[in-house]
Amino acid sequence: CPSSTSPPSSPHPSAPQAPSPESGDTERVALKKEIGLVSACAIIVGNIIGSGIFISPKGVLEHSGSVGLALIIWILGGGISALGSLCYAELGVTIPKSGGDYSYVTEIFGGLAGFLLLWSAVLIMYPTSLAVIALTFSNYVLQPMFPNCIPPYKASRVLSMVCLSLLTWVNSSSVRWATRIQDIFTGGKLLALGLIITVGFVQIFKENYEALIPSNAFSFWMTPSVGHLALAFLQGSFAFSGWNFLNYVTEELVDPRKNLPRAIFISIPLVTFVYTFTNVAYFTAMSPQELLSSNAVAVTFGEKLLGYFSWVMPVSVALSTFGGINGYLFTSSRLCFAGAREGHLPSLLAMIHVKNCTPIPALLICCLATVVIMLVGDTYTLINYVSFINYLCYGVTIIGLLVLRWKQPQIFRPIKVNLLVPITYLIFWAFLLIFSFYSEPVVCGIGLIIILTGVPVFFLGVYWQNKPKCVNRITGKKQKRKQPWRQHRLVEKRERSPFLAQSR
């Protein structure tokens, strides 16, 4: 992205472009290492705790059929996220590249698999998550103005777009500003949820916990099928999504071999504790029927228990979701950056600002894609789409860990998890996907179609070498590759991949 002023060491006034696959130049683009342990924990916690804890309780309870089973699903969701994050910790320090799942799948399974993951993430996963969080932000901000009805469609969309645009500008201006906002708002959202939990404990001490008594908690108003349980897990998994986002900014992390696993070990148990006891607090104030009928769970909770100070809840939720939008923008833009640097997206998206060291084109694309998604779709349907595709990508990545263990056993791994960890995760993953297909074949089928639409795009955009010059100008390619694609990719990977270089 062009810069108005060039630093003395730069011969050109424009920002450096990421190396193309043909050039082999890996030193022209440099993202600053400005993320320490505290900011790393803030990225994980801030991305996980967004809109999910204020939206998903309704979906989890609706599909589980009882309060007790809903709480068990929340605890299991945290446990499964912990297993997945341990696997990602090993992959993150073994393949220390920004891009997370995409970089790992590309290294292990090759370009097509990596591109399909990138395609689904850029097209649906992260724009949808951003859209849901932004809409939650606007709904909670506007809820006090419309206490007896849902906020108007146009008002919520306009406010969401203003918030998204503001944070895109902040992320484009400074990495330090973006991480400071993430630190501050993560602290704010933990304080807000801490208030909910504290009020919940006060209610328990006052013996207002009828819905939590075991005989009532496991009194089912409907008998959940296995398919319903899978959908409940999908709704809960949306609230936990984001546990892998620190892996997207590995190259900007200070001492990733130490700080990546430390941040994961601190953040995932903290979030699981907060989520579980927040739901316990909800049930001390609301009956299951009241929670299911509420469009803004935290606001209803505040109105019932906080009296004059009930305004604290919509403000707290707004702050929480504001930080969540910032975190998603920060990390998803790095995914676009990594994909463009690998040659799977137009090279324009791998350009960074000379002075700010921020990937401005990637940030603008993320913002635009989110605005498009925001204008269509129902929130809970969008959550089902994104949760299914998320889990599909998580499972493929963790299968890659097992493949890497088998094919490259001699690679140095600073962290090496027990094989039972990825196997347990994959058993749960298979259960969830199979019964999700059984319960929601249309939603899951459309999710698969979205992923597979990337196959022709890959062969036309990446695999096809002898494109017309006009196409190469649009995509930023300067010359044709001289070698067949697969052979060239192998040579490039051996030059650039840290673990393949070690295995030679």
CSV table of N, CA, C and O in Angstrom, one decimal, residues 33-44 85 88-90 92-93 243 245-247 249-268 414-415:
chain,number,residue,atom,x,y,z
A,33,LYS,N,7.6,-7.5,15.4
A,33,LYS,CA,7.3,-8.3,16.6
A,33,LYS,C,6.9,-7.4,17.8
A,33,LYS,O,7.8,-7.0,18.5
A,34,GLU,N,5.6,-7.2,17.9
A,34,GLU,CA,5.2,-6.2,18.9
A,34,GLU,C,4.2,-6.9,19.9
A,34,GLU,O,3.6,-6.2,20.7
A,35,ILE,N,4.0,-8.2,19.8
A,35,ILE,CA,2.9,-8.8,20.6
A,35,ILE,C,3.6,-9.6,21.7
A,35,ILE,O,4.3,-10.7,21.4
A,36,GLY,N,3.5,-9.2,22.9
A,36,GLY,CA,4.1,-9.9,24.1
A,36,GLY,C,3.1,-10.9,24.7
A,36,GLY,O,2.0,-11.1,24.1
A,37,LEU,N,3.4,-11.4,25.8
A,37,LEU,CA,2.5,-12.5,26.4
A,37,LEU,C,1.2,-11.9,26.8
A,37,LEU,O,0.2,-12.5,26.6
A,38,VAL,N,1.1,-10.7,27.4
A,38,VAL,CA,-0.1,-10.1,27.8
A,38,VAL,C,-1.0,-9.9,26.6
A,38,VAL,O,-2.2,-10.2,26.6
A,39,SER,N,-0.4,-9.3,25.6
A,39,SER,CA,-1.2,-9.0,24.4
A,39,SER,C,-1.6,-10.3,23.7
A,39,SER,O,-2.7,-10.4,23.1
A,40,ALA,N,-0.8,-11.3,23.8
A,40,ALA,CA,-1.1,-12.6,23.2
A,40,ALA,C,-2.3,-13.2,23.9
A,40,ALA,O,-3.3,-13.8,23.2
A,41,CYS,N,-2.3,-13.2,25.2
A,41,CYS,CA,-3.5,-13.7,26.0
A,41,CYS,C,-4.7,-12.8,25.6
A,41,CYS,O,-5.9,-13.4,25.5
A,42,ALA,N,-4.5,-11.5,25.5
A,42,ALA,CA,-5.7,-10.6,25.1
A,42,ALA,C,-6.2,-11.0,23.7
A,42,ALA,O,-7.4,-10.9,23.5
A,43,ILE,N,-5.4,-11.4,22.8
A,43,ILE,CA,-5.8,-11.8,21.5
A,43,ILE,C,-6.7,-13.0,21.6
A,43,ILE,O,-7.8,-13.1,21.0
A,44,ILE,N,-6.3,-14.0,22.3
A,44,ILE,CA,-7.0,-15.3,22.4
A,44,ILE,C,-8.3,-15.0,23.2
A,44,ILE,O,-9.4,-15.3,22.7
A,85,SER,N,-6.4,-26.5,21.0
A,85,SER,CA,-5.4,-25.5,21.2
A,85,SER,C,-4.0,-26.1,21.5
A,85,SER,O,-3.0,-25.6,21.1
A,88,TYR,N,-2.6,-27.1,18.2
A,88,TYR,CA,-2.2,-25.9,17.5
A,88,TYR,C,-0.9,-25.3,18.1
A,88,TYR,O,-0.1,-24.7,17.4
A,89,ALA,N,-0.7,-25.5,19.4
A,89,ALA,CA,0.5,-25.0,20.0
A,89,ALA,C,1.7,-25.8,19.4
A,89,ALA,O,2.7,-25.2,19.1
A,90,GLU,N,1.5,-27.1,19.2
A,90,GLU,CA,2.6,-27.9,18.6
A,90,GLU,C,2.9,-27.4,17.2
A,90,GLU,O,4.0,-27.2,16.8
A,92,GLY,N,2.1,-24.6,15.8
A,92,GLY,CA,2.6,-23.2,15.8
A,92,GLY,C,4.1,-23.0,16.0
A,92,GLY,O,4.7,-22.1,15.4
A,93,VAL,N,4.7,-23.9,16.9
A,93,VAL,CA,6.1,-23.7,17.2
A,93,VAL,C,6.9,-24.6,16.2
A,93,VAL,O,8.1,-24.4,16.1
A,243,TRP,N,-10.1,-19.6,19.5
A,243,TRP,CA,-9.0,-20.1,20.3
A,243,TRP,C,-7.7,-20.3,19.5
A,243,TRP,O,-6.6,-20.4,20.0
A,245,PHE,N,-6.6,-18.2,17.1
A,245,PHE,CA,-6.3,-17.0,16.3
A,245,PHE,C,-4.9,-16.4,16.6
A,245,PHE,O,-4.4,-15.7,15.8
A,246,LEU,N,-4.3,-16.8,17.7
A,246,LEU,CA,-2.9,-16.3,18.0
A,246,LEU,C,-2.0,-16.9,16.9
A,246,LEU,O,-1.0,-16.3,16.6
A,247,ASN,N,-2.3,-18.1,16.4
A,247,ASN,CA,-1.5,-18.8,15.4
A,247,ASN,C,-1.5,-18.0,14.1
A,247,ASN,O,-0.6,-18.2,13.2
A,249,VAL,N,-0.9,-14.8,13.9
A,249,VAL,CA,0.0,-13.7,14.0
A,249,VAL,C,1.3,-14.1,14.6
A,249,VAL,O,2.0,-13.4,15.3
A,250,THR,N,1.7,-15.4,14.3
A,250,THR,CA,2.9,-15.9,14.9
A,250,THR,C,4.2,-15.1,14.6
A,250,THR,O,5.0,-14.9,15.5
A,251,GLU,N,4.3,-14.5,13.4
A,251,GLU,CA,5.5,-13.8,13.0
A,251,GLU,C,5.5,-12.4,13.7
A,251,GLU,O,6.6,-11.8,13.7
A,252,GLU,N,4.4,-12.0,14.3
A,252,GLU,CA,4.4,-10.7,15.1
A,252,GLU,C,4.5,-11.0,16.6
A,252,GLU,O,4.4,-10.0,17.4
A,253,LEU,N,4.7,-12.2,17.0
A,253,LEU,CA,4.7,-12.6,18.4
A,253,LEU,C,6.1,-12.6,18.9
A,253,LEU,O,7.0,-13.2,18.3
A,254,VAL,N,6.4,-12.0,20.0
A,254,VAL,CA,7.7,-12.0,20.6
A,254,VAL,C,8.0,-13.4,21.2
A,254,VAL,O,7.2,-13.9,22.0
A,255,ASP,N,9.1,-14.0,20.8
A,255,ASP,CA,9.5,-15.3,21.3
A,255,ASP,C,8.3,-16.3,21.2
A,255,ASP,O,7.8,-16.8,22.3
A,256,PRO,N,7.8,-16.7,20.0
A,256,PRO,CA,6.7,-17.5,19.9
A,256,PRO,C,6.8,-18.9,20.5
A,256,PRO,O,5.8,-19.5,21.0
A,257,ARG,N,8.0,-19.4,20.6
A,257,ARG,CA,8.2,-20.8,21.2
A,257,ARG,C,7.8,-20.8,22.6
A,257,ARG,O,7.4,-21.9,23.1
A,258,LYS,N,7.9,-19.7,23.3
A,258,LYS,CA,7.5,-19.7,24.7
A,258,LYS,C,6.2,-19.0,24.9
A,258,LYS,O,5.3,-19.6,25.6
A,259,ASN,N,5.9,-17.9,24.2
A,259,ASN,CA,4.7,-17.2,24.5
A,259,ASN,C,3.4,-17.8,23.9
A,259,ASN,O,2.3,-17.6,24.4
A,260,LEU,N,3.6,-18.5,22.7
A,260,LEU,CA,2.4,-19.1,22.1
A,260,LEU,C,1.8,-20.2,23.1
A,260,LEU,O,0.6,-20.1,23.4
A,261,PRO,N,2.6,-21.2,23.5
A,261,PRO,CA,1.9,-22.1,24.4
A,261,PRO,C,1.5,-21.5,25.8
A,261,PRO,O,0.5,-21.9,26.3
A,262,ARG,N,2.3,-20.6,26.3
A,262,ARG,CA,1.9,-20.0,27.6
A,262,ARG,C,0.6,-19.2,27.5
A,262,ARG,O,-0.3,-19.3,28.3
A,263,ALA,N,0.4,-18.5,26.4
A,263,ALA,CA,-0.9,-17.8,26.2
A,263,ALA,C,-2.0,-18.7,26.1
A,263,ALA,O,-3.1,-18.4,26.6
A,264,ILE,N,-1.8,-19.8,25.4
A,264,ILE,CA,-2.9,-20.8,25.3
A,264,ILE,C,-3.3,-21.4,26.6
A,264,ILE,O,-4.4,-21.6,27.0
A,265,PHE,N,-2.2,-21.8,27.4
A,265,PHE,CA,-2.5,-22.5,28.7
A,265,PHE,C,-3.2,-21.5,29.7
A,265,PHE,O,-3.9,-22.0,30.5
A,266,ILE,N,-2.9,-20.2,29.5
A,266,ILE,CA,-3.6,-19.3,30.4
A,266,ILE,C,-5.0,-19.0,30.0
A,266,ILE,O,-5.9,-18.9,30.8
A,267,SER,N,-5.2,-18.8,28.7
A,267,SER,CA,-6.4,-18.3,28.1
A,267,SER,C,-7.6,-19.2,28.1
A,267,SER,O,-8.7,-18.9,28.5
A,268,ILE,N,-7.3,-20.5,27.6
A,268,ILE,CA,-8.5,-21.4,27.4
A,268,ILE,C,-9.1,-21.8,28.7
A,268,ILE,O,-10.4,-21.7,28.8
A,414,PRO,N,9.5,-28.2,19.8
A,414,PRO,CA,9.6,-27.6,21.1
A,414,PRO,C,8.5,-28.1,22.0
A,414,PRO,O,8.6,-28.2,23.2
A,415,ILE,N,7.3,-28.3,21.4
A,415,ILE,CA,6.1,-28.9,22.1
A,415,ILE,C,5.7,-30.1,21.4
A,415,ILE,O,5.5,-30.0,20.1
